[in-house]
Amino acid sequence: MSAGLVELNYTQIGVSDRNYYTLTDVLLQQSYLHTLNLSNNAMVPKSTERLIEAISSGCPSLRVLDLSGNLLRTDGAQIIARYLISNGRNLESLNVSGNQIPPEGGVALASSLSARFGSKLKVLNVGMNQFEIAGSEALGHALAENRRLEQLVISQNNILDNGCGLLFEGLRSNNTLLSIDISGNLLTHISARSVSSYMTSRSSASSTRLGFDSTGIRTLNMSANPLGDEGIAALCSGLQSNSHLVHLFLDNVEAADPGVDNVRQLLQTTAKNKISLLTLSLRQNRHVTHVGIGALADGGVQNRSILRITVDMCFDRWSTVWDKAERAFIANTMRAIDRYKVPLLMVARGRILLCQYKRQRIGSSTQRLPEEICLAILSALDKHGVLTAKQKCTAFKIAQRMSNKYPTKRALLSAILGSDYRFVSEIMKTLHSF
């Protein structure tokens, strides 16, 4: 069986108008290529156009393309947009950050995300460009109908408050974006209100489901923006009925003790909520004193879900202030592990029982599990009492048909826990990142 290169890394090799043709000859023969990194070269629109033509012809399997740190500008962005619409529909990750792309180029890239073009792009990084308000508005319109993109980085694009408002207005009808980075965009408390309004609208829309809203943003980065205490207060207001956000980054947002106290109140009032923040970062907020840190520690102690809070503590006896919070985070971590390991172990036990049954029934056409196996699985659930009566009923029904419909542990756990499984998966990823 024939094979070829899967990944090419041409970072900082000086690709320019004078030598790009050598690389095009290589790309014309890479039918297996999955990842191509051309970051930090001197590529301008002319060389970019020739390379994209080679990619279109010779790299049908390409999924990841990194063009960051070049000189694409408007013409280069339009070339990339045409590629996404025509031959690049299977691309899943695109990085064009740091390319001096102005609003016109941003509008072109945003238009390629329209649902009518069938793009499969999941990750888009357009950070450190010049999208400004027009580019941000175009992205908002595109995301309103896009059903593929999961991660967007639009940091340091000077989108300002108006651009942020237009962007999140489009996100109200988006059900797939999971992570957004809008750091370094000169956003104030006005943008915080726009984000808060989005949070409130999503929570209201999911209130009838009473669980983790898998269709809302899970990670939000608003760092390096002058939000101030008023902005933090607005964000906390929108998070009171949070149903989807679990990771929040507010580093260097000019917060002081009153803003941090709003976070404390949020942690306390949402302590019993089914969905709550798992990680929170408030680093590089130099106006926060030991009073604010102490208040944050108190909120962490009373909240039973938060697993990590990151702050800077440059004052004497900080360990005394933070020690009780650290103990609370450890307790929450252990509680999370204890709460969710039982369903996982239950699924593992069910799979073992199923495998044993299959070995005993080799050659048989019977697919339905016998009653004693179903009861054994259900008994594992009842023993620990981790599921509701409805979930137990669902689990019993699933056990009867698990050999056909749920071949993996993940599929079975997802079926039993429903929307809660997505929140569980976020907890597990957070725990594994420690």
Coordinates of N, CA and C in Angstrom, one line a residue, residues 209 387-398 415-416:
R209 N -34.5 22.6 29.8 CA -33.8 21.3 29.8 C -33.2 20.9 31.1
L387 N -27.5 7.7 40.3 CA -28.4 8.2 39.3 C -29.8 8.4 39.8
T388 N -30.5 9.2 39.1 CA -31.9 9.5 39.5 C -32.8 8.3 39.1
A389 N -34.0 8.3 39.6 CA -34.9 7.2 39.2 C -35.1 7.1 37.7
K390 N -35.2 8.3 37.1 CA -35.4 8.3 35.6 C -34.2 7.8 34.9
Q391 N -33.0 8.1 35.4 CA -31.7 7.7 34.8 C -31.6 6.1 35.0
K392 N -32.0 5.6 36.1 CA -32.0 4.2 36.3 C -32.9 3.5 35.4
C393 N -34.1 4.0 35.2 CA -35.0 3.4 34.2 C -34.4 3.4 32.8
T394 N -33.8 4.6 32.5 CA -33.1 4.7 31.2 C -32.0 3.7 31.1
A395 N -31.2 3.6 32.1 CA -30.1 2.6 32.1 C -30.5 1.2 31.9
F396 N -31.7 0.8 32.6 CA -32.2 -0.5 32.4 C -32.6 -0.8 31.0
K397 N -33.2 0.2 30.4 CA -33.6 0.0 28.9 C -32.4 -0.1 28.0
I398 N -31.4 0.7 28.4 CA -30.2 0.7 27.6 C -29.4 -0.6 27.7
A415 N -25.5 8.2 27.0 CA -26.9 7.8 26.9 C -27.5 7.9 28.3
I416 N -26.8 7.4 29.3 CA -27.4 7.3 30.6 C -27.5 8.7 31.3

